[in-house]
Amino acid sequence: MKKTIGIFSTKQGHQSIAEAIKEKIEREAKDRYQVKIFYTKLLLELVYDSFYRLAPSALKFPYDLSIKIVEKDTELKKLVYYHFFQTTYKSSLQFVKKNQIDLAISCYFPFGPTLEKIQSKMGVPYLNIITDPRTIHPWQISPQAQSNFFFDQTAIANFHKQCQATVSGWFVGDKYEKNYDKEKVKQELKIKEDLVFLIVSGSEGSGAILKILPSLINCPKPLRVFVACGKNQALYQNVLGIKKSLASFGQSKALITPLSFTKDMRLYMQAADLIIGKAGPNTLFESVATLTPFFAITHMVQEEGNLDIIKEKHLGYVEEKAEMANKKLLEIINHPEQLKVFQKSLIDLKKYNQQSGKILIAKIDQIFQEQEAKII
């Protein structure tokens, strides 16, 4: 009989990694395991989403304050954890019982207290995925989990004494990791321009397109710019307005195309020569999987470490000051051959991340084997 694995997540910012984990388990395990995903709403969703779109840097103060709470105020820390528990326990327990979950995986930290309780009460082992590769909030760590999965050894450094830890790389969807022919993809998308940029501001960080507008107004060479707007209709309409305005500038050779929500985003990432946007981990590592350099022009407080990864691993560019970002983009437009220097680094990191599924399955197999040995 197949074992059933439950993944606990939220769709806001974590859906892609949850689905990637599901794909990798099903591919690696073949018919041994089945996977079901339970999604909850993002806690304080409306407040968080408003800052996420309009003023990402404004979250730095509450983020830093919450770290101090964990470190210094034991009673307040307990209160926060109790809130996480109260918010997620009842629905999670129903999901576990209804689907007869044999092992739980969390990729959204508020599930931690709940899954720890279910593990101790019902004997359902629990694995914890750390969903920030470098800037890791202490709330993400689960001392009771069978293992916490970190992006790399650097990420583990501050936490290895607090929990069971495994280095796994990042979990990226199979469709991004498949090999492809860039020219065939461009033909499929009817792209004629030699140079293609993809701006991935999406439903978050809608100021990205405005930030690099000067380089597009002054674009001296044919350039296709796709702007992924997601479900953000206001951004979509703004980009249409910018497209019309650019058409009135005779000197600009850039063509802007807004994209509504699409399940084929991987094709646009494959067609792109450069991906520009907020340094979110899933988008960053999806760009790595398609071997496309990344240009980070903004970030959230918990994504500061992602900027370090881009620099350390030679994955692209980091420039958050508008004037310097536009200067660098114009340089790339005039000399796109410079993008080739990132290929080896992108290939190496893609291979590193591709091991994540095998590492996770090895741990899952080990847990079930140990359970069976105890029964015997």
Short mmCIF file of C-alpha atoms in Angstrom, two decimals:
data_model
loop_
_atom_site.label_atom_id
_atom_site.label_comp_id
_atom_site.label_asym_id
_atom_site.label_seq_id
_atom_site.Cartn_x
_atom_site.Cartn_y
_atom_site.Cartn_z
CA MET A 1 0.00 0.00 0.00
CA LYS A 2 1.29 3.46 -0.92
CA LYS A 3 2.44 5.75 1.84
CA THR A 4 0.78 9.17 1.78
CA ILE A 5 2.89 12.29 2.22
CA GLY A 6 1.26 15.60 3.10
CA ILE A 7 2.83 18.94 2.16
CA PHE A 8 1.69 21.93 4.23
CA SER A 9 2.05 25.34 2.62
CA THR A 10 0.40 28.57 1.51
CA LYS A 11 -0.20 29.67 -2.08
CA GLN A 12 1.15 33.17 -1.42
CA GLY A 13 4.84 32.96 -2.30
CA HIS A 14 5.21 29.26 -1.43
CA GLN A 15 3.06 27.42 -3.97
CA SER A 16 5.84 26.88 -6.49
CA ILE A 17 8.18 25.24 -3.98
CA ALA A 18 5.34 23.06 -2.61
CA GLU A 19 4.51 21.85 -6.12
CA ALA A 20 8.20 21.32 -6.92
CA ILE A 21 8.59 19.12 -3.84
CA LYS A 22 5.49 17.13 -4.83
CA GLU A 23 6.85 16.61 -8.37
CA LYS A 24 10.23 15.45 -7.13
CA ILE A 25 8.82 13.00 -4.60
CA GLU A 26 6.48 11.45 -7.18
CA ARG A 27 9.24 11.25 -9.80
CA GLU A 28 11.91 9.82 -7.52
CA ALA A 29 9.64 7.46 -5.57
CA LYS A 30 7.62 6.35 -8.60
CA ASP A 31 4.67 4.34 -7.22
CA ARG A 32 5.86 4.05 -3.61
CA TYR A 33 4.37 7.31 -2.33
CA GLN A 34 1.44 9.56 -3.14
CA VAL A 35 1.50 13.26 -2.26
CA LYS A 36 -1.27 15.62 -1.19
CA ILE A 37 -0.88 19.37 -0.59
CA PHE A 38 -2.73 21.33 2.08
CA TYR A 39 -2.79 25.11 1.59
CA THR A 40 -3.67 27.66 4.23
CA LYS A 41 -4.04 31.41 3.84
CA LEU A 42 -1.03 33.60 4.51
CA LEU A 43 -1.22 34.97 8.05
CA LEU A 44 -1.91 38.74 8.01
CA GLU A 45 -2.26 38.34 4.23
CA LEU A 46 -3.81 41.73 3.45
CA VAL A 47 -1.26 43.72 5.46
CA TYR A 48 1.70 41.71 4.19
CA ASP A 49 0.59 41.83 0.56
CA SER A 50 0.12 45.60 0.67
CA PHE A 51 3.68 46.14 1.89
CA TYR A 52 4.94 43.46 -0.51
CA ARG A 53 3.57 45.35 -3.49
CA LEU A 54 4.05 48.96 -2.49
CA ALA A 55 6.86 49.26 0.05
CA PRO A 56 8.88 46.05 0.54
CA SER A 57 11.58 47.83 2.56
CA ALA A 58 8.95 48.87 5.15
CA LEU A 59 8.88 45.30 6.47
CA LYS A 60 12.46 45.50 7.76
CA PHE A 61 11.52 46.98 11.15
CA PRO A 62 8.84 44.39 12.08
CA TYR A 63 11.11 41.62 10.74
CA ASP A 64 14.04 42.71 12.91
CA LEU A 65 11.72 43.20 15.89
CA SER A 66 10.35 39.68 15.56
CA ILE A 67 13.90 38.26 15.66
CA LYS A 68 14.53 40.12 18.92
CA ILE A 69 11.30 38.67 20.30
CA VAL A 70 12.50 35.14 19.58
CA GLU A 71 15.91 35.81 21.10
CA LYS A 72 14.96 37.77 24.24
CA ASP A 73 11.28 37.54 25.18
CA THR A 74 10.42 33.94 25.98
CA GLU A 75 6.81 34.64 26.98
CA LEU A 76 6.06 36.67 23.86
CA LYS A 77 7.70 33.99 21.75
CA LYS A 78 5.40 31.39 23.31
CA LEU A 79 2.41 33.63 22.58
CA VAL A 80 3.37 33.93 18.89
CA TYR A 81 3.90 30.18 18.58
CA TYR A 82 0.53 29.59 20.26
CA HIS A 83 -1.06 31.88 17.66
CA PHE A 84 0.54 29.82 14.87
CA PHE A 85 -0.77 26.67 16.53
CA GLN A 86 -4.31 27.97 17.02
CA THR A 87 -4.45 29.22 13.43
CA THR A 88 -3.35 25.97 11.78
CA TYR A 89 -3.98 23.01 14.12
CA LYS A 90 -7.65 22.15 13.64
CA SER A 91 -7.65 22.25 9.82
CA SER A 92 -4.28 20.47 9.60
CA LEU A 93 -5.41 17.68 11.92
CA GLN A 94 -8.55 17.17 9.83
CA PHE A 95 -6.41 16.98 6.69
CA VAL A 96 -4.03 14.45 8.28
CA LYS A 97 -6.89 12.21 9.45
CA LYS A 98 -8.96 12.48 6.27
CA ASN A 99 -6.03 11.66 3.98
CA GLN A 100 -4.29 9.22 6.36
CA ILE A 101 -1.03 11.14 6.12
CA ASP A 102 2.03 9.00 6.94
CA LEU A 103 4.62 11.80 6.80
CA ALA A 104 4.28 15.59 6.86
CA ILE A 105 6.44 18.18 5.11
CA SER A 106 6.16 21.88 5.92
CA CYS A 107 7.24 24.64 3.57
CA TYR A 108 5.48 27.43 5.50
CA PHE A 109 6.81 28.04 9.01
CA PRO A 110 3.50 28.75 10.89
CA PHE A 111 2.74 25.04 10.47
CA GLY A 112 5.75 24.18 12.66
CA PRO A 113 4.07 24.08 16.11
CA THR A 114 1.09 22.19 14.69
CA LEU A 115 3.13 19.52 12.91
CA GLU A 116 5.35 19.09 15.97
CA LYS A 117 2.19 18.41 18.01
CA ILE A 118 0.79 15.98 15.44
CA GLN A 119 4.16 14.20 15.34
CA SER A 120 4.23 13.71 19.12
CA LYS A 121 0.51 12.89 19.43
CA MET A 122 -0.07 10.70 16.36
CA GLY A 123 3.43 9.53 15.43
CA VAL A 124 3.36 11.24 12.02
CA PRO A 125 7.01 12.15 11.26
CA TYR A 126 7.63 15.70 10.14
CA LEU A 127 10.21 17.30 7.84
CA ASN A 128 10.74 21.05 7.65
CA ILE A 129 11.81 22.89 4.48
CA ILE A 130 13.59 26.20 5.16
CA THR A 131 12.11 28.49 2.50
CA ASP A 132 14.73 31.23 2.59
CA PRO A 133 18.16 30.18 1.33
CA ARG A 134 20.29 32.54 3.43
CA THR A 135 18.40 35.16 5.48
CA ILE A 136 16.69 32.72 7.80
CA HIS A 137 14.30 33.83 10.53
CA PRO A 138 14.56 31.77 13.75
CA TRP A 139 10.83 31.06 13.47
CA GLN A 140 11.57 28.89 10.44
CA ILE A 141 13.68 26.46 12.46
CA SER A 142 11.93 23.43 13.95
CA PRO A 143 13.92 21.68 16.72
CA GLN A 144 11.39 18.82 16.79
CA ALA A 145 11.40 18.04 13.05
CA GLN A 146 13.10 14.84 11.88
CA SER A 147 15.21 17.18 9.76
CA ASN A 148 15.32 20.79 8.57
CA PHE A 149 16.31 21.13 4.90
CA PHE A 150 18.66 24.02 4.09
CA PHE A 151 19.83 25.38 0.73
CA ASP A 152 23.55 25.06 1.47
CA GLN A 153 26.17 24.64 4.16
CA THR A 154 26.43 28.40 4.68
CA ALA A 155 22.74 28.53 5.58
CA ILE A 156 23.16 25.84 8.24
CA ALA A 157 26.04 27.59 10.03
CA ASN A 158 23.92 29.51 12.56
CA PHE A 159 21.38 26.77 13.25
CA HIS A 160 23.04 23.32 13.14
CA LYS A 161 23.17 23.12 16.96
CA GLN A 162 19.46 23.92 17.27
CA CYS A 163 18.01 21.22 15.03
CA GLN A 164 18.55 18.19 12.85
CA ALA A 165 19.80 19.58 9.53
CA THR A 166 20.16 18.42 5.93
CA VAL A 167 21.74 20.31 3.01
CA SER A 168 19.55 19.77 -0.04
CA GLY A 169 19.87 22.60 -2.54
CA TRP A 170 16.69 24.33 -3.72
CA PHE A 171 13.52 22.59 -4.91
CA VAL A 172 12.67 23.76 -8.45
CA GLY A 173 9.84 22.49 -10.66
CA ASP A 174 10.77 19.86 -13.25
CA LYS A 175 9.43 21.97 -16.12
CA TYR A 176 12.07 24.63 -15.43
CA GLU A 177 14.90 22.10 -15.26
CA LYS A 178 14.19 20.45 -18.61
CA ASN A 179 16.63 21.12 -21.44
CA TYR A 180 15.33 23.31 -24.26
CA ASP A 181 16.22 25.04 -27.54
CA LYS A 182 16.05 28.82 -27.04
CA GLU A 183 15.46 29.59 -30.72
CA LYS A 184 12.57 27.11 -30.93
CA VAL A 185 11.00 28.63 -27.82
CA LYS A 186 11.30 32.11 -29.32
CA GLN A 187 9.63 30.88 -32.50
CA GLU A 188 6.81 29.36 -30.44
CA LEU A 189 6.28 32.70 -28.69
CA LYS A 190 6.63 34.62 -31.99
CA ILE A 191 9.60 36.64 -30.74
CA LYS A 192 11.63 38.22 -33.54
CA GLU A 193 14.04 40.38 -31.53
CA ASP A 194 17.54 39.04 -30.82
CA LEU A 195 17.59 40.44 -27.28
CA VAL A 196 14.82 39.62 -24.80
CA PHE A 197 14.31 40.83 -21.22
CA LEU A 198 11.72 39.44 -18.79
CA ILE A 199 10.66 41.62 -15.85
CA VAL A 200 9.21 39.47 -13.08
CA SER A 201 7.65 42.04 -10.80
CA GLY A 202 4.34 40.18 -11.11
CA SER A 203 1.68 40.74 -8.49
CA GLU A 204 4.45 41.87 -6.14
CA GLY A 205 6.76 44.89 -6.40
CA SER A 206 4.88 46.72 -9.16
CA GLY A 207 7.39 49.57 -9.23
CA ALA A 208 10.01 47.47 -11.04
CA ILE A 209 8.98 48.51 -14.55
CA LEU A 210 8.98 52.19 -13.58
CA LYS A 211 12.43 51.83 -12.04
CA ILE A 212 14.08 50.83 -15.32
CA LEU A 213 11.91 52.94 -17.62
CA PRO A 214 14.73 55.37 -18.55
CA SER A 215 16.78 52.59 -20.16
CA LEU A 216 13.76 51.61 -22.27
CA ILE A 217 12.97 55.17 -23.34
CA ASN A 218 16.55 55.54 -24.53
CA CYS A 219 16.89 52.02 -25.92
CA PRO A 220 19.21 52.23 -28.98
CA LYS A 221 18.74 48.65 -30.27
CA PRO A 222 15.80 46.33 -30.94
CA LEU A 223 14.71 44.87 -27.60
CA ARG A 224 11.68 42.85 -26.51
CA VAL A 225 10.63 43.35 -22.90
CA PHE A 226 8.00 41.10 -21.34
CA VAL A 227 6.52 42.22 -18.02
CA ALA A 228 4.98 39.43 -15.94
CA CYS A 229 2.02 41.08 -14.22
CA GLY A 230 0.48 37.97 -12.68
CA LYS A 231 -3.03 38.75 -11.46
CA ASN A 232 -2.19 42.40 -10.82
CA GLN A 233 -4.58 44.14 -13.22
CA ALA A 234 -3.47 47.60 -12.12
CA LEU A 235 0.10 46.78 -13.12
CA TYR A 236 -1.10 45.28 -16.42
CA GLN A 237 -2.93 48.50 -17.31
CA ASN A 238 0.06 50.60 -16.25
CA VAL A 239 2.34 48.60 -18.53
CA LEU A 240 -0.10 49.05 -21.42
CA GLY A 241 0.06 52.79 -20.80
CA ILE A 242 3.85 52.71 -20.79
CA LYS A 243 3.81 50.71 -24.02
CA LYS A 244 1.71 53.39 -25.71
CA SER A 245 3.92 56.15 -24.34
CA LEU A 246 7.07 54.43 -25.58
CA ALA A 247 5.59 54.21 -29.06
CA SER A 248 5.51 58.00 -29.14
CA PHE A 249 9.26 58.15 -28.53
CA GLY A 250 10.72 57.70 -31.99
CA GLN A 251 14.20 57.03 -30.66
CA SER A 252 13.22 54.00 -28.53
CA LYS A 253 13.56 50.58 -30.16
CA ALA A 254 12.15 48.68 -27.19
CA LEU A 255 8.83 46.84 -27.47
CA ILE A 256 7.07 46.19 -24.16
CA THR A 257 4.53 43.38 -23.77
CA PRO A 258 2.58 42.88 -20.51
CA LEU A 259 1.79 39.30 -19.54
CA SER A 260 -1.25 38.32 -17.50
CA PHE A 261 -1.07 35.26 -15.25
CA THR A 262 0.19 32.31 -17.28
CA LYS A 263 1.17 28.74 -16.50
CA ASP A 264 3.74 28.97 -19.31
CA MET A 265 6.06 31.41 -17.53
CA ARG A 266 8.91 28.94 -17.97
CA LEU A 267 8.76 29.55 -21.75
CA TYR A 268 9.29 33.27 -21.28
CA MET A 269 12.14 32.56 -18.87
CA GLN A 270 13.69 30.24 -21.44
CA ALA A 271 13.29 32.81 -24.21
CA ALA A 272 14.78 35.61 -22.11
CA ASP A 273 18.43 36.61 -22.20
CA LEU A 274 18.05 38.39 -18.86
CA ILE A 275 15.48 38.20 -16.07
CA ILE A 276 14.96 41.39 -14.06
CA GLY A 277 13.09 41.81 -10.80
CA LYS A 278 12.77 41.22 -7.08
CA ALA A 279 15.25 38.75 -5.64
CA GLY A 280 12.70 36.19 -4.45
CA PRO A 281 14.24 32.71 -4.04
CA ASN A 282 11.82 30.75 -6.21
CA THR A 283 12.11 33.12 -9.16
CA LEU A 284 15.88 33.33 -8.74
CA PHE A 285 16.36 29.56 -8.76
CA GLU A 286 13.85 29.07 -11.58
CA SER A 287 15.95 31.47 -13.64
CA VAL A 288 19.02 29.41 -12.71
CA ALA A 289 17.22 26.26 -13.87
CA THR A 290 16.59 27.85 -17.28
CA LEU A 291 20.24 29.06 -17.33
CA THR A 292 19.15 32.69 -17.59
CA PRO A 293 21.14 35.42 -15.76
CA PHE A 294 19.23 37.38 -13.11
CA PHE A 295 19.31 41.13 -12.44
CA ALA A 296 18.06 41.97 -8.93
CA ILE A 297 16.72 45.53 -8.69
CA THR A 298 14.81 45.20 -5.40
CA HIS A 299 14.30 42.77 -2.52
CA MET A 300 12.39 42.09 0.68
CA VAL A 301 14.18 42.05 4.03
CA GLN A 302 14.23 38.23 4.16
CA GLU A 303 15.78 38.19 0.68
CA GLU A 304 18.97 40.07 1.56
CA GLY A 305 20.92 36.83 1.52
CA ASN A 306 19.69 36.15 -2.01
CA LEU A 307 21.64 39.19 -3.19
CA ASP A 308 24.75 37.62 -1.67
CA ILE A 309 24.03 34.36 -3.51
CA ILE A 310 23.75 36.20 -6.84
CA LYS A 311 27.11 37.86 -6.24
CA GLU A 312 28.94 34.87 -4.70
CA LYS A 313 27.78 32.34 -7.24
CA HIS A 314 28.06 34.68 -10.23
CA LEU A 315 24.43 34.39 -11.32
CA GLY A 316 23.93 37.91 -12.66
CA TYR A 317 23.73 41.47 -11.37
CA VAL A 318 22.60 43.32 -8.26
CA GLU A 319 21.82 47.03 -8.52
CA GLU A 320 18.94 48.56 -6.60
CA LYS A 321 19.70 52.22 -7.27
CA ALA A 322 17.61 53.28 -10.26
CA GLU A 323 20.31 55.39 -11.92
CA MET A 324 22.96 52.66 -11.72
CA ALA A 325 20.50 49.93 -12.74
CA ASN A 326 19.56 51.85 -15.89
CA LYS A 327 23.21 52.49 -16.68
CA LYS A 328 23.99 48.77 -16.42
CA LEU A 329 20.94 47.80 -18.51
CA LEU A 330 21.96 50.17 -21.30
CA GLU A 331 25.43 48.63 -21.17
CA ILE A 332 23.90 45.15 -21.53
CA ILE A 333 21.67 46.30 -24.39
CA ASN A 334 24.72 47.63 -26.24
CA HIS A 335 26.94 44.66 -25.33
CA PRO A 336 24.72 41.60 -24.68
CA GLU A 337 27.67 39.26 -25.18
CA GLN A 338 28.66 39.97 -21.55
CA LEU A 339 25.75 37.79 -20.41
CA LYS A 340 27.65 34.68 -21.56
CA VAL A 341 30.09 34.94 -18.64
CA PHE A 342 27.40 33.63 -16.27
CA GLN A 343 26.71 30.36 -18.10
CA LYS A 344 29.15 28.07 -16.28
CA SER A 345 28.01 29.30 -12.87
CA LEU A 346 24.37 28.84 -13.81
CA ILE A 347 25.02 25.31 -15.07
CA ASP A 348 26.89 24.39 -11.87
CA LEU A 349 24.14 25.69 -9.56
CA LYS A 350 21.42 24.06 -11.66
CA LYS A 351 23.16 20.69 -11.22
CA TYR A 352 23.53 21.32 -7.50
CA ASN A 353 19.81 22.03 -7.08
CA GLN A 354 18.82 19.02 -9.18
CA GLN A 355 20.03 16.73 -6.39
CA SER A 356 17.37 18.07 -4.00
CA GLY A 357 14.74 15.47 -4.89
CA LYS A 358 17.09 12.52 -4.34
CA ILE A 359 18.26 13.93 -1.00
CA LEU A 360 14.68 14.39 0.21
CA ILE A 361 13.59 10.92 -0.90
CA ALA A 362 16.60 9.35 0.82
CA LYS A 363 15.52 10.95 4.10
CA ILE A 364 11.88 9.92 3.64
CA ASP A 365 12.92 6.33 2.85
CA GLN A 366 15.15 6.28 5.93
CA ILE A 367 12.31 7.40 8.20
CA PHE A 368 9.89 4.77 6.91
CA GLN A 369 12.56 2.03 7.10
CA GLU A 370 13.28 2.93 10.72
CA GLN A 371 9.54 2.81 11.50
CA GLU A 372 9.26 -0.67 9.96
CA ALA A 373 12.33 -1.88 11.84
CA LYS A 374 10.73 -0.85 15.15
CA ILE A 375 7.56 -2.78 14.30
CA ILE A 376 9.55 -5.92 13.49
#
